[in-house]
């Protein structure tokens, strides 16, 4: 899976992604969110994952190719109350935004 950090270099990769994320890179923010979500190269922390996914998703598709994945993951976090307060309206909003990108079948299905 291209969205996972390479297991042999996960900690080092995380440091690079975090540096990019802190400079406003949507891709870096998305990858940091995934790393925290999965515990790749860093201790699993769902609250931090939701923060970084939210930052990435808010930048929209014009800023990076995986915007729909960030939006969909954030929708799931809101739907399930993972690292954020459970909020069905926000879950629907982010799921719709992901589906509007036209390349996220799970988001379209969940609508």
Coordinates of N, CA and C in Angstrom, one line a residue:
X1 N 0.8 -1.2 0.0 CA 0.0 0.0 0.0 C 0.9 1.2 0.0
X2 N 0.7 2.1 -1.0 CA 1.5 3.3 -1.1 C 1.2 4.3 0.0
X3 N 0.1 4.2 0.7 CA -0.2 5.1 1.7 C 0.4 4.8 3.1
X4 N 1.1 3.6 3.1 CA 1.8 3.2 4.4 C 3.3 3.6 4.3
X5 N 3.8 3.9 5.4 CA 5.3 4.2 5.5 C 6.0 2.9 5.3
X6 N 7.2 2.9 4.7 CA 8.0 1.7 4.5 C 8.5 1.3 5.9
X7 N 8.2 0.0 6.2 CA 8.5 -0.5 7.6 C 9.9 -0.3 8.1
X8 N 10.9 -0.4 7.2 CA 12.3 -0.3 7.6 C 12.7 1.1 7.9
X9 N 12.0 2.1 7.3 CA 12.4 3.5 7.5 C 11.3 4.3 8.1
X10 N 10.3 3.7 8.8 CA 9.1 4.4 9.2 C 9.4 5.6 10.1
X11 N 10.3 5.4 11.1 CA 10.6 6.5 12.0 C 11.3 7.7 11.3
X12 N 12.2 7.3 10.4 CA 12.9 8.4 9.7 C 12.0 9.1 8.7
X13 N 11.1 8.3 8.0 CA 10.2 8.9 7.1 C 9.2 9.8 7.8
X14 N 8.7 9.3 9.0 CA 7.8 10.1 9.8 C 8.4 11.5 10.1
X15 N 9.7 11.6 10.5 CA 10.4 12.8 10.8 C 10.3 13.8 9.6
X16 N 10.6 13.2 8.4 CA 10.5 14.0 7.1 C 9.1 14.5 6.8
X17 N 8.2 13.6 7.0 CA 6.8 14.0 6.7 C 6.3 15.1 7.7
X18 N 6.7 14.9 9.0 CA 6.3 15.9 10.0 C 6.9 17.3 9.7
X19 N 8.2 17.3 9.3 CA 8.8 18.6 8.9 C 8.0 19.2 7.7
X20 N 7.6 18.4 6.7 CA 6.9 19.0 5.6 C 5.5 19.4 6.1
X21 N 4.9 18.6 6.9 CA 3.5 19.0 7.4 C 3.5 20.3 8.2
X22 N 4.6 20.5 9.0 CA 4.6 21.7 9.8 C 4.9 22.9 9.0
X23 N 5.4 22.7 7.7 CA 5.5 23.8 6.8 C 4.3 24.0 5.9
X24 N 3.3 23.2 6.2 CA 2.0 23.4 5.5 C 1.8 22.5 4.3
X25 N 2.6 21.5 4.1 CA 2.4 20.6 3.0 C 1.2 19.7 3.3
X26 N 0.2 19.7 2.4 CA -1.0 18.9 2.5 C -0.6 17.4 2.5
X27 N 0.3 17.1 1.6 CA 0.7 15.7 1.5 C 1.4 15.2 2.8
X28 N 2.3 16.1 3.3 CA 2.9 15.8 4.6 C 1.9 15.6 5.7
X29 N 0.9 16.5 5.7 CA -0.1 16.5 6.8 C -0.9 15.2 6.7
X30 N -1.2 14.8 5.5 CA -1.9 13.5 5.2 C -1.1 12.3 5.7
X31 N 0.1 12.3 5.3 CA 1.0 11.2 5.7 C 1.3 11.1 7.2
X32 N 1.4 12.3 7.9 CA 1.5 12.3 9.3 C 0.3 11.8 10.0
X33 N -0.9 12.2 9.4 CA -2.2 11.7 10.0 C -2.3 10.2 9.9
X34 N -1.9 9.7 8.7 CA -1.9 8.2 8.5 C -1.0 7.5 9.5
X35 N 0.2 8.1 9.6 CA 1.2 7.5 10.5 C 0.7 7.4 12.0
X36 N 0.1 8.5 12.4 CA -0.5 8.5 13.8 C -1.6 7.6 13.9
X37 N -2.4 7.5 12.8 CA -3.6 6.6 12.8 C -3.2 5.1 12.9
X38 N -2.1 4.8 12.2 CA -1.7 3.4 12.1 C -0.5 3.0 13.1
X39 N 0.1 4.0 13.7 CA 1.3 3.8 14.5 C 2.5 3.4 13.7
X40 N 2.6 4.0 12.5 CA 3.8 3.8 11.6 C 4.9 4.8 11.9
X41 N 5.9 4.3 12.5 CA 7.1 5.2 12.8 C 6.9 6.1 14.0
X42 N 5.8 6.0 14.7 CA 5.4 6.9 15.8 C 4.3 6.1 16.6
X43 N 4.2 6.5 17.9 CA 3.2 5.8 18.7 C 1.8 6.2 18.1
X44 N 0.9 5.2 18.1 CA -0.4 5.5 17.6 C -1.1 6.5 18.5
X45 N -1.7 7.5 17.8 CA -2.4 8.6 18.6 C -3.5 9.1 17.7
X46 N -4.7 8.6 17.9 CA -5.9 9.0 17.1 C -6.2 10.5 17.2
X47 N -6.0 11.1 18.3 CA -6.3 12.6 18.4 C -5.4 13.3 17.5
X48 N -4.1 13.0 17.5 CA -3.1 13.7 16.6 C -3.4 13.3 15.1
X49 N -3.8 12.1 14.9 CA -4.2 11.7 13.5 C -5.3 12.5 13.0
X50 N -6.3 12.7 13.8 CA -7.5 13.5 13.3 C -7.1 15.0 13.1
X51 N -6.2 15.5 13.9 CA -5.7 16.9 13.7 C -5.0 17.0 12.4
X52 N -4.1 16.1 12.0 CA -3.4 16.2 10.8 C -4.2 15.9 9.6
X53 N -5.1 15.0 9.7 CA -6.0 14.7 8.6 C -6.9 15.8 8.3
X54 N -7.4 16.5 9.4 CA -8.2 17.7 9.2 C -7.5 18.8 8.5
X55 N -6.2 19.0 8.8 CA -5.5 20.1 8.2 C -5.3 19.7 6.7
X56 N -5.0 18.5 6.4 CA -4.8 18.0 5.0 C -6.1 18.2 4.2
X57 N -7.2 17.6 4.8 CA -8.5 17.7 4.1 C -8.9 19.1 3.8
X58 N -8.7 20.0 4.7 CA -9.1 21.4 4.6 C -8.4 22.1 3.4
X59 N -7.2 21.6 3.0 CA -6.5 22.2 1.9 C -7.1 21.9 0.6
X60 N -7.9 20.8 0.5 CA -8.7 20.5 -0.7 C -7.8 19.9 -1.8
X61 N -8.5 19.5 -2.9 CA -7.9 18.7 -3.9 C -6.9 19.5 -4.8
X62 N -7.1 20.8 -4.8 CA -6.1 21.6 -5.7 C -4.7 21.6 -5.1
X63 N -4.6 21.2 -3.8 CA -3.3 21.2 -3.2 C -2.5 19.9 -3.2
X64 N -3.3 18.8 -3.3 CA -2.6 17.5 -3.3 C -3.5 16.4 -3.8
X65 N -2.9 15.3 -4.3 CA -3.6 14.3 -5.1 C -4.4 13.4 -4.1
X66 N -4.1 13.2 -2.9 CA -4.8 12.3 -2.0 C -5.8 13.0 -1.1
X67 N -6.3 14.2 -1.6 CA -7.3 15.0 -0.8 C -8.5 14.1 -0.5
X68 N -9.0 13.4 -1.4 CA -10.2 12.6 -1.2 C -10.0 11.5 -0.1
X69 N -8.8 11.0 0.0 CA -8.5 10.0 1.0 C -8.4 10.7 2.4
X70 N -7.8 11.9 2.5 CA -7.8 12.6 3.7 C -9.2 12.9 4.2
X71 N -10.0 13.4 3.2 CA -11.4 13.8 3.5 C -12.2 12.5 4.0
X72 N -12.1 11.4 3.3 CA -12.8 10.2 3.7 C -12.4 9.7 5.0
X73 N -11.1 9.7 5.3 CA -10.6 9.2 6.6 C -11.1 10.1 7.7
X74 N -11.2 11.4 7.5 CA -11.7 12.4 8.4 C -13.2 12.1 8.7
X75 N -13.9 11.8 7.6 CA -15.3 11.5 7.7 C -15.5 10.3 8.7
X76 N -14.7 9.3 8.5 CA -14.8 8.1 9.3 C -14.5 8.5 10.8
X77 N -13.5 9.3 11.0 CA -13.1 9.7 12.4 C -14.3 10.4 13.0
X78 N -15.0 11.3 12.3 CA -16.2 12.0 12.8 C -17.4 11.0 13.0
X79 N -17.6 10.1 12.1 CA -18.7 9.1 12.2 C -18.5 8.3 13.4
X80 N -17.3 7.8 13.7 CA -17.0 6.9 14.8 C -16.6 7.6 16.1
X81 N -16.3 8.9 16.0 CA -15.8 9.6 17.2 C -14.4 9.2 17.6
X82 N -13.6 9.1 16.6 CA -12.2 8.7 16.8 C -11.3 10.0 16.8
X83 N -10.8 10.3 18.0 CA -10.0 11.5 18.2 C -10.7 12.8 18.1
X84 N -12.0 12.8 17.8 CA -12.8 14.0 17.7 C -14.2 13.6 18.3
X85 N -14.9 14.6 18.7 CA -16.3 14.3 19.1 C -17.1 13.7 18.0
X86 N -17.9 12.7 18.3 CA -18.7 12.1 17.2 C -19.7 13.2 16.7
X87 N -19.7 13.3 15.3 CA -20.5 14.4 14.7 C -20.9 13.9 13.3
X88 N -22.2 13.4 13.3 CA -22.7 12.9 12.0 C -22.7 13.9 10.9
X89 N -23.0 15.1 11.2 CA -23.1 16.2 10.2 C -21.7 16.4 9.6
X90 N -20.7 16.5 10.4 CA -19.3 16.7 9.9 C -18.9 15.4 9.1
X91 N -19.3 14.3 9.6 CA -19.0 13.0 8.9 C -19.6 13.1 7.5
X92 N -20.8 13.5 7.4 CA -21.5 13.5 6.1 C -20.8 14.6 5.2
X93 N -20.5 15.7 5.8 CA -19.8 16.8 5.0 C -18.5 16.3 4.4
X94 N -17.7 15.7 5.2 CA -16.4 15.2 4.7 C -16.5 14.1 3.7
X95 N -17.5 13.2 4.0 CA -17.8 12.1 3.0 C -18.2 12.6 1.7
X96 N -19.1 13.6 1.7 CA -19.6 14.3 0.5 C -18.4 14.9 -0.3
X97 N -17.6 15.6 0.5 CA -16.5 16.3 -0.1 C -15.5 15.3 -0.8
X98 N -15.3 14.2 -0.2 CA -14.5 13.1 -0.7 C -15.1 12.6 -2.0
X99 N -16.4 12.3 -1.9 CA -17.1 11.8 -3.1 C -17.1 12.8 -4.3
X100 N -17.2 14.0 -4.0 CA -17.2 15.1 -5.0 C -15.9 15.1 -5.8
X101 N -14.8 14.5 -5.2 CA -13.5 14.4 -5.9 C -13.6 13.4 -7.1
X102 N -14.6 12.5 -7.0 CA -14.9 11.6 -8.1 C -14.0 10.4 -8.1
X103 N -13.1 10.2 -7.2 CA -12.2 9.1 -7.2 C -12.2 8.3 -5.9
X104 N -13.2 8.4 -5.2 CA -13.3 7.7 -3.9 C -14.6 6.9 -3.8
X105 N -14.5 5.7 -4.2 CA -15.7 4.8 -4.2 C -16.4 4.6 -2.9
X106 N -15.5 4.4 -1.8 CA -16.1 4.2 -0.5 C -16.9 5.4 0.0
X107 N -16.4 6.6 -0.3 CA -17.1 7.8 0.1 C -18.5 7.9 -0.7
X108 N -18.5 7.6 -2.0 CA -19.7 7.6 -2.7 C -20.7 6.6 -2.2
X109 N -20.2 5.4 -1.8 CA -21.0 4.3 -1.3 C -21.7 4.7 0.0
X110 N -20.9 5.4 0.9 CA -21.4 5.8 2.2 C -22.4 6.9 2.2
X111 N -22.5 7.6 1.1 CA -23.5 8.7 1.0 C -24.8 8.1 0.9

